[in-house]
Amino acid sequence: MSRFLLFLLLMLVFLESYAQSHSHQGMRALHYPNIEGYVTLKTDLHQHSVFSDGEVWPSIRVMEALRENLDVISLTEHLEYQPHKADIPHPDRNRSYELALDEAKEHGLLIINGSEITRSEPIGHSNAVFIQDANKLLNDKAEATFREANEQGAFVFWNHPAWYDQSPSGNPILSDFQKERIEKGELHGIEVINTFDYAEESLALALKHNLTIMGTSDIHGLIDWDYLEKGNHRPITLVFAKEKTLESTREALFAGRTVAVYNSLMVGREVYLKPLLKACVEIKSAHYIEDTQIARVVLENNSSSDLTFENQMPYNFYSTPPVFTLRAGESKTLNIKTLEELDKLTLSLKALGAYTAPRTQPVIDWEITLR
Ligand SMILES: [Zn+2]
Ligand SMILES: [Zn+2]
């Protein structure tokens, strides 16, 4: 081996060990399986830093996301609400994005440039992500801000539609302004989960107006204090993208290929939520207990959500209640009384923590070969 090659090799070893020592992955990394044809990207596209009313520097948002194993984030500073501006003057509204980008460049985390359009009702708050230049969104007229965001190619979604500050009933009210934005194709998504709150009324709006289903943390303080220390994860949006790139993420968001997740709660269109749940549960083994008609099936949950199921089969369980929880990352054995020995069995379970429409939970089938 030439000296030059040896040098290159040593450099690679050094870089590799440096990359490892520079990892930010924490104890509670999030994991969700891919579904057929798509990679499952874990995203949080609504966050704040000191560049609007958040409490932390943008690099902390990147490190938090890496600790939780997210794939894509956006810092969406309020355009119109800037309480730290006297202390942190920043004439360029893209600075938060640029600082996050700088921190993320040594890692696999994708950063999207975004802003929160922040108006009182009936306009409300909306995030524009995949913008090119946040400065150009500043405008007295909200209509002009939406138009500019769309001209920049942004994906725009309605934030916390059920927020009681703007809707005292705690239910979303779709205003004429928003109806007009939807008609013009300028509003593309809606948060059904924001912070700790899920609104099925927002899900109903998503389905009625063909808006992309979103879940976000809207974090202002620390993810650790608000979520992890309490035994929770932040709300995220799982985006089913053709590949892990910014352009594929954008394409998937416009196509509505998402599931909003907050711990054990999963909300999404049936066409994506069902394959996700199916992929979350792996059948590890299946065979009859000797000299019985009791099929012993071992399930493993390879997601970070606890999954609660209700038996939908014509057969009963031997030693498990009809409703049971398969904890995140754990296994469980079901003993199923099939009354006669079968070659194949359809394991049919309703996912009680998952919603494809208001109060509608999907039934998932797994085809099992018994031997
Ligand atoms: Zn807001
Ligand atoms: Zn916000």
Coordinates of C-alpha atoms and ligand atoms in Angstrom, one line a residue:
M1 CA 0.0 0.0 0.0
S2 CA 1.4 3.4 -0.9
R3 CA 1.9 5.9 1.7
F4 CA -0.7 8.1 0.2
L5 CA -3.3 5.4 0.4
L6 CA -2.3 4.6 4.0
F7 CA -2.7 8.3 4.8
L8 CA -6.2 8.3 3.2
L9 CA -7.2 5.2 5.1
L10 CA -6.1 6.7 8.4
M11 CA -8.0 9.9 7.6
L12 CA -11.1 7.9 7.0
V13 CA -10.7 6.1 10.3
F14 CA -10.2 9.4 12.0
L15 CA -13.2 11.0 10.3
E16 CA -15.4 8.0 11.2
S17 CA -14.5 8.0 14.8
Y18 CA -15.0 11.8 14.9
A19 CA -18.4 11.4 13.4
Q20 CA -19.3 8.8 16.0
S21 CA -18.0 10.9 18.9
H22 CA -20.1 13.8 17.4
S23 CA -23.3 11.9 17.4
H24 CA -26.2 13.5 19.3
Q25 CA -28.5 10.5 19.4
G26 CA -30.1 10.2 22.9
M27 CA -31.6 7.4 25.0
R28 CA -35.1 7.9 23.5
A29 CA -34.6 7.8 19.8
L30 CA -37.8 7.5 17.7
H31 CA -38.2 4.6 15.3
Y32 CA -41.0 3.9 12.8
P33 CA -40.8 1.3 10.0
N34 CA -40.9 2.1 6.3
I35 CA -44.0 1.2 4.3
E36 CA -44.2 -0.4 0.8
G37 CA -42.7 2.0 -1.7
Y38 CA -41.8 4.8 0.7
V39 CA -39.3 5.7 3.4
T40 CA -40.9 6.9 6.6
L41 CA -39.5 10.3 7.6
K42 CA -39.9 11.6 11.2
T43 CA -40.5 15.3 11.0
D44 CA -41.4 18.2 13.2
L45 CA -42.2 21.2 11.1
H46 CA -43.3 23.7 13.7
Q47 CA -40.8 24.9 16.2
H48 CA -39.5 28.2 17.6
S49 CA -36.2 29.6 18.8
V50 CA -35.1 33.0 20.2
F51 CA -35.5 34.4 16.7
S52 CA -39.1 34.7 17.6
D53 CA -40.7 33.8 21.0
G54 CA -38.8 30.6 21.7
E55 CA -36.3 30.2 24.6
V56 CA -33.3 28.5 22.9
W57 CA -30.8 29.1 20.1
P58 CA -31.5 27.4 16.8
S59 CA -28.6 24.9 17.2
I60 CA -30.3 23.4 20.3
R61 CA -33.4 22.6 18.1
V62 CA -31.1 20.6 15.8
M63 CA -29.4 18.7 18.7
E64 CA -32.8 17.9 20.2
A65 CA -34.0 16.6 16.9
L66 CA -30.9 14.4 16.5
R67 CA -31.3 13.1 20.1
E68 CA -34.9 12.0 19.2
N69 CA -33.7 10.6 15.8
L70 CA -35.8 12.9 13.6
D71 CA -35.1 13.1 9.9
V72 CA -36.5 16.6 9.0
I73 CA -37.3 19.8 10.9
S74 CA -38.2 23.3 10.3
L75 CA -37.8 26.4 12.6
T76 CA -40.9 28.4 11.9
E77 CA -40.3 31.8 13.6
H78 CA -43.3 34.1 13.9
L79 CA -43.1 36.7 11.1
E80 CA -45.2 39.3 13.1
Y81 CA -44.4 38.4 16.7
Q82 CA -40.8 39.2 17.7
P83 CA -40.5 39.7 21.5
H84 CA -36.7 39.3 21.6
K85 CA -35.9 41.6 18.8
A86 CA -34.5 44.4 21.0
D87 CA -32.0 41.9 22.5
I88 CA -31.3 39.9 19.3
P89 CA -31.7 42.3 16.4
H90 CA -31.8 40.3 13.2
P91 CA -32.7 42.2 10.0
D92 CA -32.4 38.9 8.0
R93 CA -35.4 36.6 8.8
N94 CA -33.6 33.6 7.4
R95 CA -30.9 33.6 10.2
S96 CA -32.7 31.0 12.3
Y97 CA -32.8 28.6 9.4
E98 CA -29.1 29.3 8.4
L99 CA -27.9 28.7 12.0
A100 CA -29.8 25.4 12.1
L101 CA -28.5 24.4 8.7
D102 CA -24.9 25.1 9.9
E103 CA -25.4 22.8 13.0
A104 CA -27.1 20.1 11.0
K105 CA -24.6 19.9 8.2
E106 CA -22.4 17.2 9.8
H107 CA -25.5 15.0 10.5
G108 CA -28.2 13.4 8.5
L109 CA -30.9 15.9 9.6
L110 CA -32.6 17.8 6.8
I111 CA -33.6 21.5 7.6
I112 CA -36.4 23.3 5.8
N113 CA -36.7 27.0 5.7
G114 CA -40.0 28.1 7.2
S115 CA -42.0 30.9 8.9
E116 CA -45.1 31.2 10.9
I117 CA -47.6 33.7 9.5
T118 CA -49.1 35.0 12.7
R119 CA -52.4 36.9 12.5
S120 CA -55.4 37.2 14.8
E121 CA -58.5 35.3 13.7
P122 CA -60.2 35.0 11.2
I123 CA -56.8 34.6 9.5
G124 CA -55.1 32.8 12.3
H125 CA -51.6 31.2 12.3
S126 CA -50.2 29.2 9.4
N127 CA -46.8 27.8 8.7
A128 CA -45.2 28.2 5.3
V129 CA -42.4 25.7 4.9
F130 CA -40.0 25.3 1.9
I131 CA -39.8 29.0 1.4
Q132 CA -36.9 30.6 -0.3
D133 CA -36.7 33.9 1.5
A134 CA -38.5 34.7 4.8
N135 CA -37.9 38.5 4.4
K136 CA -40.1 38.7 1.4
L137 CA -43.1 37.3 3.4
L138 CA -43.3 40.4 5.5
N139 CA -46.4 42.3 4.3
D140 CA -49.3 44.1 6.0
K141 CA -51.7 42.2 3.9
A142 CA -52.0 38.5 4.8
E143 CA -53.3 37.7 1.3
A144 CA -50.0 39.0 -0.1
T145 CA -48.0 36.9 2.4
F146 CA -49.8 33.8 1.3
R147 CA -49.4 34.6 -2.3
E148 CA -45.6 35.3 -1.9
A149 CA -45.1 32.0 0.1
N150 CA -46.9 30.1 -2.7
E151 CA -44.9 31.8 -5.4
Q152 CA -41.7 30.6 -3.5
G153 CA -43.1 27.1 -3.7
A154 CA -44.1 26.8 -0.1
F155 CA -46.2 24.1 1.5
V156 CA -48.6 26.0 3.8
F157 CA -50.6 24.5 6.7
W158 CA -53.0 25.9 9.2
N159 CA -51.6 25.8 12.8
H160 CA -53.5 24.8 16.0
P161 CA -56.9 25.4 14.4
A162 CA -58.6 24.4 17.7
W163 CA -56.6 26.8 19.9
Y164 CA -59.0 28.3 22.5
D165 CA -57.2 31.6 22.4
Q166 CA -58.6 32.0 18.9
S167 CA -61.6 29.7 19.1
P168 CA -63.1 29.7 22.7
S169 CA -65.1 26.5 21.9
G170 CA -61.9 24.6 21.3
N171 CA -63.2 23.7 17.9
P172 CA -61.8 25.0 14.6
I173 CA -63.7 27.6 12.7
L174 CA -62.9 27.6 9.0
S175 CA -63.0 31.3 8.0
D176 CA -63.9 32.8 4.6
F177 CA -60.2 33.9 4.4
Q178 CA -59.1 30.3 4.8
K179 CA -61.8 28.9 2.5
E180 CA -60.5 31.4 -0.2
R181 CA -56.9 30.2 0.4
I182 CA -58.0 26.6 0.0
E183 CA -59.9 27.4 -3.2
K184 CA -56.9 29.2 -4.6
G185 CA -54.7 26.3 -3.7
E186 CA -52.7 28.4 -1.3
L187 CA -53.4 26.3 1.9
H188 CA -52.3 22.7 1.7
G189 CA -52.3 21.2 5.2
I190 CA -53.8 21.4 8.7
E191 CA -52.5 20.5 12.2
V192 CA -54.7 17.8 13.8
I193 CA -52.2 17.5 16.7
N194 CA -50.4 20.6 18.1
T195 CA -48.4 20.5 21.3
F196 CA -50.5 18.1 23.6
D197 CA -53.8 18.6 21.8
Y198 CA -55.6 16.4 19.2
A199 CA -58.8 17.8 17.6
E200 CA -60.9 15.4 15.7
E201 CA -62.8 18.4 14.3
S202 CA -59.5 19.4 12.6
L203 CA -59.2 15.9 11.2
A204 CA -62.7 16.2 9.8
L205 CA -61.7 19.5 8.1
A206 CA -58.6 17.8 6.7
L207 CA -60.7 15.0 5.1
K208 CA -63.4 17.3 3.9
H209 CA -61.0 19.8 2.2
N210 CA -58.3 17.4 1.2
L211 CA -55.7 19.0 3.4
T212 CA -52.5 17.2 4.5
I213 CA -52.7 15.8 8.1
M214 CA -50.0 17.3 10.3
G215 CA -48.8 16.8 13.9
T216 CA -46.2 19.2 15.4
S217 CA -44.6 20.1 18.8
D218 CA -44.8 24.0 18.4
I219 CA -42.0 23.8 20.9
H220 CA -40.9 27.1 22.6
G221 CA -39.0 25.8 25.6
L222 CA -37.0 22.6 25.8
I223 CA -38.2 19.3 24.3
D224 CA -36.7 17.6 27.3
W225 CA -38.7 19.5 29.9
D226 CA -42.0 19.6 28.0
Y227 CA -42.0 16.0 26.7
L228 CA -39.2 13.6 27.4
E229 CA -39.0 14.2 31.2
K230 CA -42.7 13.5 31.4
G231 CA -42.3 10.2 29.7
N232 CA -43.6 11.5 26.3
H233 CA -42.3 12.1 22.9
R234 CA -43.1 15.3 21.0
P235 CA -45.9 15.1 18.4
I236 CA -44.4 14.5 14.9
T237 CA -45.6 14.0 11.3
L238 CA -44.5 10.8 9.6
V239 CA -44.0 11.7 6.0
F240 CA -43.9 8.8 3.5
A241 CA -41.4 10.0 0.9
K242 CA -39.9 8.3 -2.1
E243 CA -36.4 9.0 -0.7
K244 CA -34.9 11.0 2.2
T245 CA -34.4 14.3 0.5
L246 CA -35.9 17.7 0.8
E247 CA -37.6 17.6 -2.6
S248 CA -39.1 14.2 -1.8
T249 CA -40.4 15.4 1.5
R250 CA -42.0 18.4 -0.2
E251 CA -43.6 16.1 -2.8
A252 CA -45.0 13.8 -0.2
L253 CA -46.4 16.7 1.8
F254 CA -48.2 18.1 -1.2
A255 CA -49.5 14.5 -2.0
G256 CA -50.9 14.2 1.5
R257 CA -48.7 11.1 2.4
T258 CA -48.6 11.6 6.2
V259 CA -49.6 10.3 9.6
A260 CA -49.6 12.5 12.7
V261 CA -48.2 10.8 15.8
Y262 CA -48.2 11.7 19.4
N263 CA -47.1 8.8 21.6
S264 CA -49.7 6.1 21.3
L265 CA -52.0 8.3 19.2
M266 CA -51.8 8.0 15.4
V267 CA -54.0 10.0 13.0
G268 CA -53.9 9.6 9.2
R269 CA -55.6 8.6 6.0
E270 CA -56.5 5.0 5.9
V271 CA -54.3 4.4 2.9
Y272 CA -51.2 5.3 4.8
L273 CA -52.1 4.5 8.4
K274 CA -53.1 0.9 7.7
P275 CA -49.8 -0.1 6.1
L276 CA -47.9 1.8 8.8
L277 CA -49.6 -0.2 11.6
K278 CA -49.2 -3.4 9.7
A279 CA -45.5 -2.7 9.4
C280 CA -45.2 -1.7 13.1
V281 CA -46.1 -5.3 14.2
E282 CA -43.9 -8.1 13.2
I283 CA -45.0 -11.7 13.6
K284 CA -41.9 -13.3 15.2
S285 CA -43.2 -16.9 15.4
A286 CA -46.5 -18.8 15.2
H287 CA -47.2 -22.5 16.0
Y288 CA -49.7 -24.6 17.9
I289 CA -49.0 -25.6 21.5
E290 CA -48.4 -29.3 21.3
D291 CA -51.6 -31.5 21.5
T292 CA -53.9 -28.5 21.6
Q293 CA -55.8 -26.3 19.2
I294 CA -54.3 -23.2 20.7
A295 CA -52.1 -21.2 18.3
R296 CA -49.2 -19.4 20.0
V297 CA -48.3 -16.2 18.1
V298 CA -45.5 -13.9 19.2
L299 CA -45.9 -10.3 18.1
E300 CA -43.2 -7.6 18.2
N301 CA -43.8 -3.9 18.0
N302 CA -41.0 -2.3 16.1
S303 CA -42.3 1.3 16.5
S304 CA -42.0 3.9 19.3
S305 CA -45.7 4.0 19.9
D306 CA -47.5 1.8 22.4
L307 CA -50.2 0.0 20.3
T308 CA -53.5 -1.0 21.9
F309 CA -55.6 -3.5 20.0
E310 CA -59.0 -5.1 20.2
N311 CA -59.5 -8.7 19.0
Q312 CA -61.7 -8.8 15.8
M313 CA -61.3 -12.5 15.1
P314 CA -64.0 -15.1 15.5
Y315 CA -61.6 -16.8 17.9
N316 CA -60.9 -15.9 21.5
F317 CA -57.6 -15.5 23.3
Y318 CA -56.6 -18.1 25.9
S319 CA -54.8 -15.9 28.4
T320 CA -55.0 -12.3 27.1
P321 CA -58.0 -9.9 27.5
P322 CA -59.7 -9.0 24.2
V323 CA -58.1 -5.5 24.5
F324 CA -54.4 -5.5 25.1
T325 CA -51.4 -3.2 24.6
L326 CA -48.3 -4.1 22.7
R327 CA -45.7 -1.7 24.1
A328 CA -43.2 0.2 22.0
G329 CA -40.2 -2.0 21.1
E330 CA -41.6 -5.0 23.1
S331 CA -42.9 -8.5 22.3
K332 CA -46.1 -10.2 23.4
T333 CA -47.4 -13.7 23.1
L334 CA -51.0 -14.3 22.1
N335 CA -52.6 -17.7 22.6
I336 CA -55.5 -18.0 20.1
K337 CA -58.1 -20.7 20.5
T338 CA -58.8 -21.6 16.9
L339 CA -61.0 -24.7 17.9
E340 CA -59.4 -26.8 15.1
E341 CA -55.8 -26.9 13.8
L342 CA -55.5 -24.4 10.9
D343 CA -52.6 -24.0 8.4
K344 CA -53.3 -20.3 8.1
L345 CA -54.8 -17.7 10.3
T346 CA -55.8 -14.1 9.7
L347 CA -54.9 -12.2 12.8
S348 CA -57.4 -9.3 12.8
L349 CA -57.0 -6.5 15.3
K350 CA -58.6 -3.1 15.7
A351 CA -56.0 -0.4 16.5
L352 CA -57.8 1.6 19.3
G353 CA -55.2 4.5 19.4
A354 CA -55.3 5.1 15.7
Y355 CA -57.9 7.2 13.7
T356 CA -58.5 7.4 10.0
A357 CA -61.5 9.7 10.5
P358 CA -63.3 11.1 13.6
R359 CA -64.0 8.1 16.0
T360 CA -63.0 5.7 13.3
Q361 CA -60.3 3.2 14.1
P362 CA -58.8 0.9 11.5
V363 CA -58.8 -2.9 11.6
I364 CA -55.5 -4.5 10.5
D365 CA -55.1 -8.0 9.2
W366 CA -51.9 -10.1 9.3
E367 CA -51.8 -13.4 7.3
I368 CA -50.1 -16.0 9.5
T369 CA -48.8 -19.4 8.5
L370 CA -49.0 -21.9 11.4
R371 CA -46.5 -24.7 11.6
Ligands
ZN1 ZN -49.1 29.8 16.4
ZN2 ZN -45.9 28.3 16.7

